[in-house]
Short mmCIF file of C-alpha atoms and ligand atoms in Angstrom, two decimals:
data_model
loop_
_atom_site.label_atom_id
_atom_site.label_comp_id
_atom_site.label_asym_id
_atom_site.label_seq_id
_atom_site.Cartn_x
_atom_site.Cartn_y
_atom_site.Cartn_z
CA UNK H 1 33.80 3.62 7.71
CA UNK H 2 31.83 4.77 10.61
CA UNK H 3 30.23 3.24 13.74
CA UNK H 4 28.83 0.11 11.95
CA UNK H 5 31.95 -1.32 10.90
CA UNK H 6 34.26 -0.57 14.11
CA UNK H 7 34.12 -3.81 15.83
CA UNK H 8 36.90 -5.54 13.52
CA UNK H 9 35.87 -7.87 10.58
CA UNK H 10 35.49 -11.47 11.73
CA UNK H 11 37.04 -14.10 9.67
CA UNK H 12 34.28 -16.62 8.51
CA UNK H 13 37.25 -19.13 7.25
CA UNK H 14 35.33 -19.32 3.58
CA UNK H 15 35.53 -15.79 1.50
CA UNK H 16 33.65 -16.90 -1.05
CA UNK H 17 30.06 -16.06 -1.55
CA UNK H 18 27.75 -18.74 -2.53
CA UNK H 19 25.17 -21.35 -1.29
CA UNK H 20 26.20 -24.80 0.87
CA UNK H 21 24.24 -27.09 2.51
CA UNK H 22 24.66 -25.91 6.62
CA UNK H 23 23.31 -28.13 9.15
CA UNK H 24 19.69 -28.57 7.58
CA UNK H 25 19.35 -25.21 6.17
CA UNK H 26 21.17 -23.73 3.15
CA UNK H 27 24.67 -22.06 3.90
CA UNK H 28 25.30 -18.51 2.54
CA UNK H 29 29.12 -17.14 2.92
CA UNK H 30 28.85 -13.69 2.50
CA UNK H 31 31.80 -11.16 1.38
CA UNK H 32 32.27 -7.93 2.70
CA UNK H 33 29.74 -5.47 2.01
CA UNK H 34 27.75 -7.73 0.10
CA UNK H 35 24.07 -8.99 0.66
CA UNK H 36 22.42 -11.91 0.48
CA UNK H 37 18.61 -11.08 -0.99
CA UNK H 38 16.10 -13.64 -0.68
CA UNK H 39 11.46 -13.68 -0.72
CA UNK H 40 9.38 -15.58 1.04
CA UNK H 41 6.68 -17.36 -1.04
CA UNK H 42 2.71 -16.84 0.14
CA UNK H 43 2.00 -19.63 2.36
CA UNK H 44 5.47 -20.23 3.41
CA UNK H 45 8.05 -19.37 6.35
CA UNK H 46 11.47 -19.05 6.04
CA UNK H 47 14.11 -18.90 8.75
CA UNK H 48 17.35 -17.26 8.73
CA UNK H 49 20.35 -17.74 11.16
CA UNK H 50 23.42 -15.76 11.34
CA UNK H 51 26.55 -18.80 12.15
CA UNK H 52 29.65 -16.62 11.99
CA UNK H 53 31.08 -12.43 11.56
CA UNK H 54 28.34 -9.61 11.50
CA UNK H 55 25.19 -9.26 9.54
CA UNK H 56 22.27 -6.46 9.89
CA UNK H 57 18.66 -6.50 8.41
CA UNK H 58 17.97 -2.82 6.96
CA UNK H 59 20.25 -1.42 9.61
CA UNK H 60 19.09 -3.76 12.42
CA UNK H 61 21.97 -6.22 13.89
CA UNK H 62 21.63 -9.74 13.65
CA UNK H 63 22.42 -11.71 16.94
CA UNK H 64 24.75 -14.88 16.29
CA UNK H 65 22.80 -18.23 16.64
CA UNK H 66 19.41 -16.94 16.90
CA UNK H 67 16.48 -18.11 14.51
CA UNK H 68 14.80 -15.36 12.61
CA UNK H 69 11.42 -16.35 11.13
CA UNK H 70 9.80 -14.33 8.19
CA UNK H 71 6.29 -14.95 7.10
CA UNK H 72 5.04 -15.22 3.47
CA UNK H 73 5.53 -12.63 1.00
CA UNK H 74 8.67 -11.25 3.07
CA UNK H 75 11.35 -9.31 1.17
CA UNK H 76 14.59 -9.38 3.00
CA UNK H 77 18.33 -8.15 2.37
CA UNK H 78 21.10 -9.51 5.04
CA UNK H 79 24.08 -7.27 4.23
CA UNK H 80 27.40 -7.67 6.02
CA UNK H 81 30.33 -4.94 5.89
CA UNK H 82 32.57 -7.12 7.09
CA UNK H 83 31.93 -10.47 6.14
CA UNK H 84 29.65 -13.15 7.31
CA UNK H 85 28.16 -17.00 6.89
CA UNK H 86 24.05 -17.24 7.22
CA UNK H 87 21.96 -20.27 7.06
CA UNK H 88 18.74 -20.17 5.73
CA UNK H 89 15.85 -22.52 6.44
CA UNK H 90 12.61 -23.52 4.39
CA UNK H 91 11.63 -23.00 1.14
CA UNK H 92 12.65 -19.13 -0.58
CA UNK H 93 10.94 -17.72 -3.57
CA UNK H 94 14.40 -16.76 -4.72
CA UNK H 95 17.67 -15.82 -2.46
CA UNK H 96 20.77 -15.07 -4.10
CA UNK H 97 23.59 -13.00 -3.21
CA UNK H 98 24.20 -9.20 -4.68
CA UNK H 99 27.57 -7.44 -4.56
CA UNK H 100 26.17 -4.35 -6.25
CA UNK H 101 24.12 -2.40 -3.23
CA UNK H 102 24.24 1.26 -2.64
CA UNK H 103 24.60 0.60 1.15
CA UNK H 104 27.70 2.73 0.70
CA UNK H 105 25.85 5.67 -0.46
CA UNK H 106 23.66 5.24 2.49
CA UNK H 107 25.96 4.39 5.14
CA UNK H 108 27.65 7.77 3.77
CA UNK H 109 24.49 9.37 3.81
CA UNK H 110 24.00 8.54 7.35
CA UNK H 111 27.40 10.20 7.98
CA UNK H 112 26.74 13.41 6.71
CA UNK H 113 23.51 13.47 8.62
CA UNK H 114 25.58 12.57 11.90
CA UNK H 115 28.07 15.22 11.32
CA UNK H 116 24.68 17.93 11.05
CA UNK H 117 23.49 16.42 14.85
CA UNK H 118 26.79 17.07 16.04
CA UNK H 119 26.74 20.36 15.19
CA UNK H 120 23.29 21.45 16.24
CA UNK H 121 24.97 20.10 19.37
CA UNK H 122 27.63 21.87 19.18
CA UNK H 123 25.86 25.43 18.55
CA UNK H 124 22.29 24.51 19.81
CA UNK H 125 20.93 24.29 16.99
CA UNK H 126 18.41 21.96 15.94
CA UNK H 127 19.50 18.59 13.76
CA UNK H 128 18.82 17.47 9.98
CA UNK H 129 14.46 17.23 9.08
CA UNK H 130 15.27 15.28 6.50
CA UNK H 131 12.49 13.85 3.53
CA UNK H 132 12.57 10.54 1.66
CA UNK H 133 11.15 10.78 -1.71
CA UNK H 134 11.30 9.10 -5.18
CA UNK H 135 8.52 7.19 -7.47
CA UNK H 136 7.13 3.74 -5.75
CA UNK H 137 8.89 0.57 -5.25
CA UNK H 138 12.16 2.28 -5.15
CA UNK H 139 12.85 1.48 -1.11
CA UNK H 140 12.47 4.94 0.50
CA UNK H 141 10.47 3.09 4.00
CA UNK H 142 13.74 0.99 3.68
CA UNK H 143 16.10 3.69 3.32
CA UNK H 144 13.83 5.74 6.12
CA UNK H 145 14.82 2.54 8.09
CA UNK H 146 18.32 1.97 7.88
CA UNK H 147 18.82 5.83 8.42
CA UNK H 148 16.73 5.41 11.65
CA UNK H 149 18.06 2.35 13.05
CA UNK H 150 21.97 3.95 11.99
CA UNK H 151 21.44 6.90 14.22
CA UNK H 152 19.63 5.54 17.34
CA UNK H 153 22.41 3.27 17.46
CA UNK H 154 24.47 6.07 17.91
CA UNK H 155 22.28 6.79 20.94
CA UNK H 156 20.10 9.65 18.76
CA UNK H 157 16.50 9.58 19.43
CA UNK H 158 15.06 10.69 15.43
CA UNK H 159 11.29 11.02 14.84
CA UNK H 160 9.85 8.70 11.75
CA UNK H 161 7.03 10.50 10.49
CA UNK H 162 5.08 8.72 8.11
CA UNK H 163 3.28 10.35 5.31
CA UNK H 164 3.05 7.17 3.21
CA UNK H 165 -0.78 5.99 3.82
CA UNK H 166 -1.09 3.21 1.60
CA UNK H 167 1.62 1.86 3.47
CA UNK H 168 2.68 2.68 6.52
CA UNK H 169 4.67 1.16 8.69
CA UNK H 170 3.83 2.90 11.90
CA UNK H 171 -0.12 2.31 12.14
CA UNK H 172 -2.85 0.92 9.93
CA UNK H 173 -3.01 1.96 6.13
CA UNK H 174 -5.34 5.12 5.86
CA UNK H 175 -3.55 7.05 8.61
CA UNK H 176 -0.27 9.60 8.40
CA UNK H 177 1.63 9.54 12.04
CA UNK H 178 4.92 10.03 14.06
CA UNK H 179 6.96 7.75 16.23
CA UNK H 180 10.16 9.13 18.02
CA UNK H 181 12.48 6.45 17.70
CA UNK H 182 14.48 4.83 20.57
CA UNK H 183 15.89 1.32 19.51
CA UNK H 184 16.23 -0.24 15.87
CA UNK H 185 13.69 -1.70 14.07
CA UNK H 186 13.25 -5.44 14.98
CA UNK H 187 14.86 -7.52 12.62
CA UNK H 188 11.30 -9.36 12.54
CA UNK H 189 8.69 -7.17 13.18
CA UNK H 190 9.64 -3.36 12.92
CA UNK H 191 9.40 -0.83 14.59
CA UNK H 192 8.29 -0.96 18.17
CA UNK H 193 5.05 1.57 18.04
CA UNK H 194 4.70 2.50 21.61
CA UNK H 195 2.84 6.29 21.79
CA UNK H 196 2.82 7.11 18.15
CA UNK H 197 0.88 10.17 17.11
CA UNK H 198 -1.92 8.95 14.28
CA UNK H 199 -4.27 11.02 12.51
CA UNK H 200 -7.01 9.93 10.51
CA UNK H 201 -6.80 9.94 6.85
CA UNK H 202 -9.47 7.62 5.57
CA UNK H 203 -7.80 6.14 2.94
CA UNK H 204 -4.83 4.69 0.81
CA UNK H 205 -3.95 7.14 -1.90
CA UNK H 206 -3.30 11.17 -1.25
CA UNK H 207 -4.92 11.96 -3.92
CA UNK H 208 -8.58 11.34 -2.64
CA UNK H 209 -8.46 14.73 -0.66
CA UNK H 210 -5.36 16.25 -0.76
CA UNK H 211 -6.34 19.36 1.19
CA UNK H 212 -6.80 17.09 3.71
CA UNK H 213 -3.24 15.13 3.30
CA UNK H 214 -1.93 18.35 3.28
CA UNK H 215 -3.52 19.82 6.62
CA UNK H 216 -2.41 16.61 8.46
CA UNK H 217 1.02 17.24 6.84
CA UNK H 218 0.94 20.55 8.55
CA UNK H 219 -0.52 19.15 11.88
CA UNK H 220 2.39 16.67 12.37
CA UNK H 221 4.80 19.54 11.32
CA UNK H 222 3.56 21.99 14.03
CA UNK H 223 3.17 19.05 16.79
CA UNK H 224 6.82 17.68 15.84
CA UNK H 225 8.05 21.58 15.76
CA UNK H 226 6.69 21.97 19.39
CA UNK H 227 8.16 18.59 20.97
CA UNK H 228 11.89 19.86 19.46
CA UNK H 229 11.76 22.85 21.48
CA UNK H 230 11.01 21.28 25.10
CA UNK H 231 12.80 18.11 24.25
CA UNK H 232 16.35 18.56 22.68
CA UNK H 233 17.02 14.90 22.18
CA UNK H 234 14.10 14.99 19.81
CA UNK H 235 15.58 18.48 18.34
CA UNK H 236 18.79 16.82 17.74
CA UNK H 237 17.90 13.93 16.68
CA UNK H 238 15.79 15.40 13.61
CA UNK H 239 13.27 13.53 11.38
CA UNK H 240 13.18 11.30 8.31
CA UNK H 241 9.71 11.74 6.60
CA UNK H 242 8.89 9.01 4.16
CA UNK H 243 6.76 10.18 1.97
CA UNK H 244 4.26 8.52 -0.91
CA UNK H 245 5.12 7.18 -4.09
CA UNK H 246 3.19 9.74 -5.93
CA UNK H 247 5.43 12.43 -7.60
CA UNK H 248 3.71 13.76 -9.92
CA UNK H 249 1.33 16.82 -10.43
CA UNK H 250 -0.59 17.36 -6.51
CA UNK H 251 1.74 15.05 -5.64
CA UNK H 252 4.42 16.41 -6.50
CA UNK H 253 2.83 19.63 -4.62
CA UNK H 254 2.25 17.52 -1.79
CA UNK H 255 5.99 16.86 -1.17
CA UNK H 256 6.91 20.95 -1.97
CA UNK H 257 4.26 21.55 0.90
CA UNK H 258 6.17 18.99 3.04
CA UNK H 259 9.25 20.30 2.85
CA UNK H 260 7.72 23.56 3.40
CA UNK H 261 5.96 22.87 6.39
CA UNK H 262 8.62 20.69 8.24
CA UNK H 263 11.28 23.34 6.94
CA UNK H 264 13.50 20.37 5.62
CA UNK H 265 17.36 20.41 5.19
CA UNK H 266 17.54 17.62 3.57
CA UNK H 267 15.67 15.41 0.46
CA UNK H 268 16.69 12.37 -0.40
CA UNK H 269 15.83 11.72 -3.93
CA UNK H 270 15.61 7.53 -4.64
CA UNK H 271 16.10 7.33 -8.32
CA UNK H 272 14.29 9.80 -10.16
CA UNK H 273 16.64 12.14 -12.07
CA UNK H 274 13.78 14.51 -13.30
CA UNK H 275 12.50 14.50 -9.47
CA UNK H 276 15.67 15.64 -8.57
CA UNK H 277 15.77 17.93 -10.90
CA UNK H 278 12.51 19.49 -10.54
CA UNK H 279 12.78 19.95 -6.32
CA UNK H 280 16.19 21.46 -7.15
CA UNK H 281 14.43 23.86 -9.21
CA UNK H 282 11.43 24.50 -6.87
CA UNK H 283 13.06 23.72 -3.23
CA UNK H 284 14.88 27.12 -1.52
CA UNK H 285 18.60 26.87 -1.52
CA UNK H 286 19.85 25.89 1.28
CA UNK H 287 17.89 22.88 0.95
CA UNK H 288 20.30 20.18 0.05
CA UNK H 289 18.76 17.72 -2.48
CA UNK H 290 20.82 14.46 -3.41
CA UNK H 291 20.10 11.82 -5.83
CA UNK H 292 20.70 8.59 -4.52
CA UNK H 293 20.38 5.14 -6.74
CA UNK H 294 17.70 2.64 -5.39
CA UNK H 295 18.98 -0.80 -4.26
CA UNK H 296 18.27 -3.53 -7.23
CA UNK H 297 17.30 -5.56 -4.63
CA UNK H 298 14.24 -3.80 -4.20
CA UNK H 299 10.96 -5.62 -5.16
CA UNK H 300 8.00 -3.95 -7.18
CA UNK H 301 5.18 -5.13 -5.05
CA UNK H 302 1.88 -5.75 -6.93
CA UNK H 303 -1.79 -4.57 -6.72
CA UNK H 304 -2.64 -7.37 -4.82
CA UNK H 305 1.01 -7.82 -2.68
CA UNK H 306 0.03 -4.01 -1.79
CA UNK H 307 -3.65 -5.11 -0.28
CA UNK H 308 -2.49 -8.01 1.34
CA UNK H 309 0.55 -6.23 3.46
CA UNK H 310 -2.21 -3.57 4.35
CA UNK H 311 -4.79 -6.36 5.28
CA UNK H 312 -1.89 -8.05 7.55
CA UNK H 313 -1.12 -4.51 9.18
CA UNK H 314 -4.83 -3.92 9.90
CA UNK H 315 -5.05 -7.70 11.79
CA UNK H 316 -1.13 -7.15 13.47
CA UNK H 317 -3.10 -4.13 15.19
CA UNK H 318 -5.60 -5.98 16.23
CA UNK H 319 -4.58 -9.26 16.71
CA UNK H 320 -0.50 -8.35 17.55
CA UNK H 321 2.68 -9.92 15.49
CA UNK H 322 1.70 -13.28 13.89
CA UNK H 323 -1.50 -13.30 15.47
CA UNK H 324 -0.63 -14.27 18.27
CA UNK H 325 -0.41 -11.61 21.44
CA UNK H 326 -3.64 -9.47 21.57
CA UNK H 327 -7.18 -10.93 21.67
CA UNK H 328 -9.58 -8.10 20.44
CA UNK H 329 -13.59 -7.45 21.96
CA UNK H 330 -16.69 -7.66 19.97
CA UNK H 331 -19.18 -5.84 21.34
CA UNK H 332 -22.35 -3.81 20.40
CA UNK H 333 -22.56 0.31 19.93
CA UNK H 334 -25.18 2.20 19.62
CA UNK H 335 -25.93 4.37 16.93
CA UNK H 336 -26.92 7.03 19.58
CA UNK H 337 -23.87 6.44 21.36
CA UNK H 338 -21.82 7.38 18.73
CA UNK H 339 -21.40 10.17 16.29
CA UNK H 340 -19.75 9.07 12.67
CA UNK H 341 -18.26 11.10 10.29
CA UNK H 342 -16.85 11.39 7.49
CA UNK H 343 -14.43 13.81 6.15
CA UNK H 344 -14.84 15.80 3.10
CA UNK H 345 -17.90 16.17 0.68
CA UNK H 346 -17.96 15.13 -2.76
CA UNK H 347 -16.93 17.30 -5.16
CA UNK H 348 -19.21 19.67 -7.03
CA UNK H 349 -18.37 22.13 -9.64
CA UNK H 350 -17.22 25.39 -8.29
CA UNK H 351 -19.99 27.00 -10.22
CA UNK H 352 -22.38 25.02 -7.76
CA UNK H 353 -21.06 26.27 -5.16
CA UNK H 354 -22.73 28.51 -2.17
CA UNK H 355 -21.86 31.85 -2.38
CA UNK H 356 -18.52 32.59 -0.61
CA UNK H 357 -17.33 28.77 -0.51
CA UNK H 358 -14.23 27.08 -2.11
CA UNK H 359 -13.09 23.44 -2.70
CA UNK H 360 -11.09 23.36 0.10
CA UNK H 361 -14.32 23.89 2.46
CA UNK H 362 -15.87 21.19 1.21
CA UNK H 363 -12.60 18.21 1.13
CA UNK H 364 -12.66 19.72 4.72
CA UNK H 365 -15.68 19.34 5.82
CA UNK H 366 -17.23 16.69 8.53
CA UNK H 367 -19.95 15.43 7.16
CA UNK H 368 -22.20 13.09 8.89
CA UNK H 369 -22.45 9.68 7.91
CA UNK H 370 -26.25 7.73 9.17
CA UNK H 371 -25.24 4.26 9.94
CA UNK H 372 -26.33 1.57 7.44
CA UNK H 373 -25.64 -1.69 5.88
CA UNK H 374 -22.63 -0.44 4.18
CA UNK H 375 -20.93 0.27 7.14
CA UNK H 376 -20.48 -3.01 7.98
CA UNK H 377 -16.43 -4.01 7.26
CA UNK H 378 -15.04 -0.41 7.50
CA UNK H 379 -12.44 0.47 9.66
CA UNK H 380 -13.59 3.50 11.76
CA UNK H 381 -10.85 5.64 14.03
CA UNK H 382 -11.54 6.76 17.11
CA UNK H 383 -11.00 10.49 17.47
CA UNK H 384 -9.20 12.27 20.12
CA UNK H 385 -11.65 15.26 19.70
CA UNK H 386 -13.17 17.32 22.49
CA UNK H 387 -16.33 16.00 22.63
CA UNK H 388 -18.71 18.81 23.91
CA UNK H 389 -21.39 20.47 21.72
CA UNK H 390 -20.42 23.77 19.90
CA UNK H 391 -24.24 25.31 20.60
CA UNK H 392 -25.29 24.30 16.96
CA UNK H 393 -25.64 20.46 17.77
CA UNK H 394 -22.50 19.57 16.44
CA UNK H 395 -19.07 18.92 17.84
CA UNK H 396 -16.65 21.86 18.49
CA UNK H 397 -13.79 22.21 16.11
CA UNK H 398 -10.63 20.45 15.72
CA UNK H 399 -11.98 16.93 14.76
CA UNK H 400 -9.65 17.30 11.67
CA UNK H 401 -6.88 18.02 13.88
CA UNK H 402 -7.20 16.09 16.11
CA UNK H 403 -5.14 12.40 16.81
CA UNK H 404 -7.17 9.21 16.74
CA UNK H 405 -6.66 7.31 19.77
CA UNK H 406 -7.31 3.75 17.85
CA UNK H 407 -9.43 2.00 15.68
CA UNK H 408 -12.30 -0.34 15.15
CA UNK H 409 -13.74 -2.36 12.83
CA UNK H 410 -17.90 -2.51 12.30
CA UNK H 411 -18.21 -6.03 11.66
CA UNK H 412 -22.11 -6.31 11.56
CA UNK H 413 -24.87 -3.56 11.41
CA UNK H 414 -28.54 -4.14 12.67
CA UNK H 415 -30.49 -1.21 11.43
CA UNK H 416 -33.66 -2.29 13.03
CA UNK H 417 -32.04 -2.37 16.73
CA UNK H 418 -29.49 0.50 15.87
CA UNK H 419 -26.94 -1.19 16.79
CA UNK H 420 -23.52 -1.93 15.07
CA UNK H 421 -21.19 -4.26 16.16
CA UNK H 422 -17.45 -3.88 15.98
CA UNK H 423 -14.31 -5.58 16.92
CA UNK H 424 -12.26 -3.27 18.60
CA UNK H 425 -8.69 -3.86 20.52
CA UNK H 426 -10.33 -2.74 24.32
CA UNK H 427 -13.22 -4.14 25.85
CA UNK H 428 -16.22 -1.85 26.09
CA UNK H 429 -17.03 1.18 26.21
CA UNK H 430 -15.46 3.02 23.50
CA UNK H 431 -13.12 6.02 24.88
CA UNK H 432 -14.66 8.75 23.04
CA UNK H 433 -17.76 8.74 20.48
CA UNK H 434 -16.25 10.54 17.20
CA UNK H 435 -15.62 8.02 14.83
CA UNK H 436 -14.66 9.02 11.47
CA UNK H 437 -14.90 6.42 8.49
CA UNK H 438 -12.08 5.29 6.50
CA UNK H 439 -12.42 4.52 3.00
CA UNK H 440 -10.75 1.05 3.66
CA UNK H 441 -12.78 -1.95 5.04
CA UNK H 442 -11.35 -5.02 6.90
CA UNK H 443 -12.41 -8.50 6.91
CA UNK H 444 -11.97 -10.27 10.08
CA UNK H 445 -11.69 -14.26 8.43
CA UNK H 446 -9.94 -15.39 12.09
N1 ATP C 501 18.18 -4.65 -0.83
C1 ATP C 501 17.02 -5.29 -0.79
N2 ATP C 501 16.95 -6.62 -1.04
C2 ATP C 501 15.77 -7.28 -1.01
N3 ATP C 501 14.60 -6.70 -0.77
C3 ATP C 501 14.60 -5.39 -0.51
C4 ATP C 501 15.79 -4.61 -0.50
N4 ATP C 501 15.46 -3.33 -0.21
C5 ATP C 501 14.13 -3.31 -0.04
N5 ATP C 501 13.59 -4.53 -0.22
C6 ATP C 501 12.18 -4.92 -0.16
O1 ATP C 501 11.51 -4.30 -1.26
C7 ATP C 501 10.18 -3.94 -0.89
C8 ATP C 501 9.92 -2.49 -1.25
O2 ATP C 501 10.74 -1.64 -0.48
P1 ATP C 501 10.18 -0.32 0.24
O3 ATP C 501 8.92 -0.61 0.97
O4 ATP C 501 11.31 0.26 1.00
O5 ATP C 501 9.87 0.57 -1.04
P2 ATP C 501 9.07 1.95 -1.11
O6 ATP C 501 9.71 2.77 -2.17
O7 ATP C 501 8.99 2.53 0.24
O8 ATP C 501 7.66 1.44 -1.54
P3 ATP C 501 6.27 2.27 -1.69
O9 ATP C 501 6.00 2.19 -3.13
O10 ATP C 501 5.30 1.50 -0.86
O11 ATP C 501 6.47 3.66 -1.18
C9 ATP C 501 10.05 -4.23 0.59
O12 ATP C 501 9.33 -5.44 0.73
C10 ATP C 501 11.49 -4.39 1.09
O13 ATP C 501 11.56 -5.30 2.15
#
């Protein structure tokens, strides 16, 4: 059954699944290839210890006799394939164990996906681009994941890119990015973002400028196209793009353009038959497209659930996992010091427009943004961008496509001293004075 379940089942002494009291916690005996599901409550912490046999979170091992600690509102699935006994501590929402997962299906998945690296080995070619789609709340970031954490345990080095930007769980929300992955996800806090490649969105939902989604689509294709062919570890290794939860109309669009642009080989479709049906329809050939059933562990997330994870991923990048390791800068900009933008200009009706101008010019556009009141709580990104004039008194081209180097927040404005100030994860000065405005805003309560 492949790589995960080599190392021989261990015998836990008690088949049966169900709860006992361990020593203080609650004892789980898990089954083969069964899972034990269980949610943190807001306000509460739960700890989870693995006592006996093998256990993985979403495709990370467990280490025996170690204390895992989840924070409120945390969704988690231990599966074992071979059997297993975990103790939990503190007080769960709800925790019961499943033994109807499609971890199977995945773990077969995975396989197939293996069996393409080996062959672009083999014939130096380049391995599976493979895209994660399917409706929201039906665990494609966890099936991205496990997929992920599968093959770099296998020693492959795949590329996450992230197109979800409502939630993403490389950067901050509001951004679509690319991480070449080198160990599994930690069981606690993800993945370990060291270099990823962000660029600036400005906010949660595709749909607010899709031209613009879809040029950043593009960008990561052509910079992920270029590393493959001086680094064949990446080339092997291939991508898994997770993707948004909208499927429908431009987004549906969104996700033909995807798999266009990153030349897929592979879509994984998470429990939408007519989804399936419709990118078999509009997806060339050779593209293979498989349904695959969503886990019934998975857990619709609310309006609010939604805001609060993005809120906690805006502080983690600020203030590091828990709160705890990085200790941001306030300081004060200048609005001369700085040039904001923002990027695209409402839209007007084509019949307004100038003379030789379409749509897309204008949801491309830069458009200047004067520093005021309402500034104050937005989360600006720092652009990359060449910063020279272009002769006309603005900045040359490529702001679009250009990465953001990190982010700030403006967490006061003084219009009368033109000055904002902003928290912001390096002491002064900023690196580069292109900031482009996100549609999201921030409150720092700490
Ligand atoms: N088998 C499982 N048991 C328990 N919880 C799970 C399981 N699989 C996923 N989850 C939880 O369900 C939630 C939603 O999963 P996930 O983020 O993968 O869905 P998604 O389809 O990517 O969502 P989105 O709508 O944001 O695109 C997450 O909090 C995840 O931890």
């Amino acid at each position: 059954m492949y790589a995960m379940a080599t190392e021989g089942p261990e015998k836990t002494g008690e088949e049966s699944a169900g709860a006992g009291t361990g020593i203080g916690g609650t004892r789980y005996d898990l089954e083969k290839e069964t899972e034990l599901r269980f949610e943190v409550d807001s306000g509460e912490k739960v700890q989870l210890e693995l006592l006996t046999g093998l256990a993985e979170v979403f495709g990370s091992e467990l280490n025996r006799n170690k204390k895992y600690t989840f924070g409120p509102g945390s969704k988690i699935a231990v599966f074992t394939w071979q059997g297993c006994s975990v103790a939990l501590f503190g007080k769960t929402e709800v925790a019961y164990v499943s033994k109807d997962t499609p971890m199977l299906l995945y773990l077969n998945t995975h396989a197939a996906l293996e069996q393409m690296r080996r062959q672009a080995e083999r014939e130096n070619e380049r391995g599976p681009r493979v895209m994660v789609v399917g409706p929201t709340d039906v665990g494609k970031s966890t099936v991205c994941r496990l997929l992920l954490s599968y093959a770099v345990r296998l020693g492959r080095r795949p590329t996450l890119v992230e197109l979800d930007v409502g939630q993403s769980a490389v950067s901050v929300p509001g951004t679509m990015s690319a991480l070449c992955i080198e160990r599994p996800a930690d069981v606690e806090e993800g993945y370990s973002v060291q270099a990823p490649l962000v660029y600036h969105f400005g906010s949660t939902s595709p749909g607010t400028n899709i031209k613009l989604y879809n040029k950043l689509t593009s960008c990561l294709a052509e910079v992920f196209s270029q590393r493959c062919e001086v680094n064949r570890k990446a080339s092997v290794g291939g991508c898994i793009i997770n993707t948004c939860g909208w499927v429908k109309s431009s987004g549906y669009h969104a996700l033909v353009h995807c798999a266009s642009a990153f030349e897929v080989d592979v879509v994984l479709v998470l429990d939408q038959e007519r989804l399936y049906n419709e990118l078999k329809r509009d997806l060339p050939h050779f593209v293979r497209v498989v349904l695959l059933p969503k886990s019934g562990g998975v857990v619709e997330r609310s309006k609010d659930c939604r805001r609060e994870t993005r809120d906690e991923k805006i502080r983690e990048y600020f203030y590091g996992f828990r709160s705890t390791s990085f200790f941001p800068h306030a300081f004060d900009v200048r609005f001369s010091d700085v040039r904001i933008y923002k990027i695209g200009a409402p839209s007007i009706p084509d019949s307004c427009l100038p003379l030789g101008m379409s749509q897309d010019d204008t949801q491309l556009k830069l458009v200047p943004v004067t520093p005021g009141r309402d500034l104050t709580h937005h989360v600006l990104s720092v652009s990359c961008a060449d910063e020279g004039e272009d002769g006309t008194g603005g900045v040359r081209r490529g702001v679009l496509e250009s990465p953001v180097c990190g982010f700030i927040v403006v967490t006061n404005v003084d219009t009368q001293a033109q000055v904002m100030t902003v928290l912001s994860p390096a002491p002064r000065p900023l690196p580069r004075h292109t900031l482009l405005i996100m549609d999201i805003r921030f409150i720092d309560l700490k």
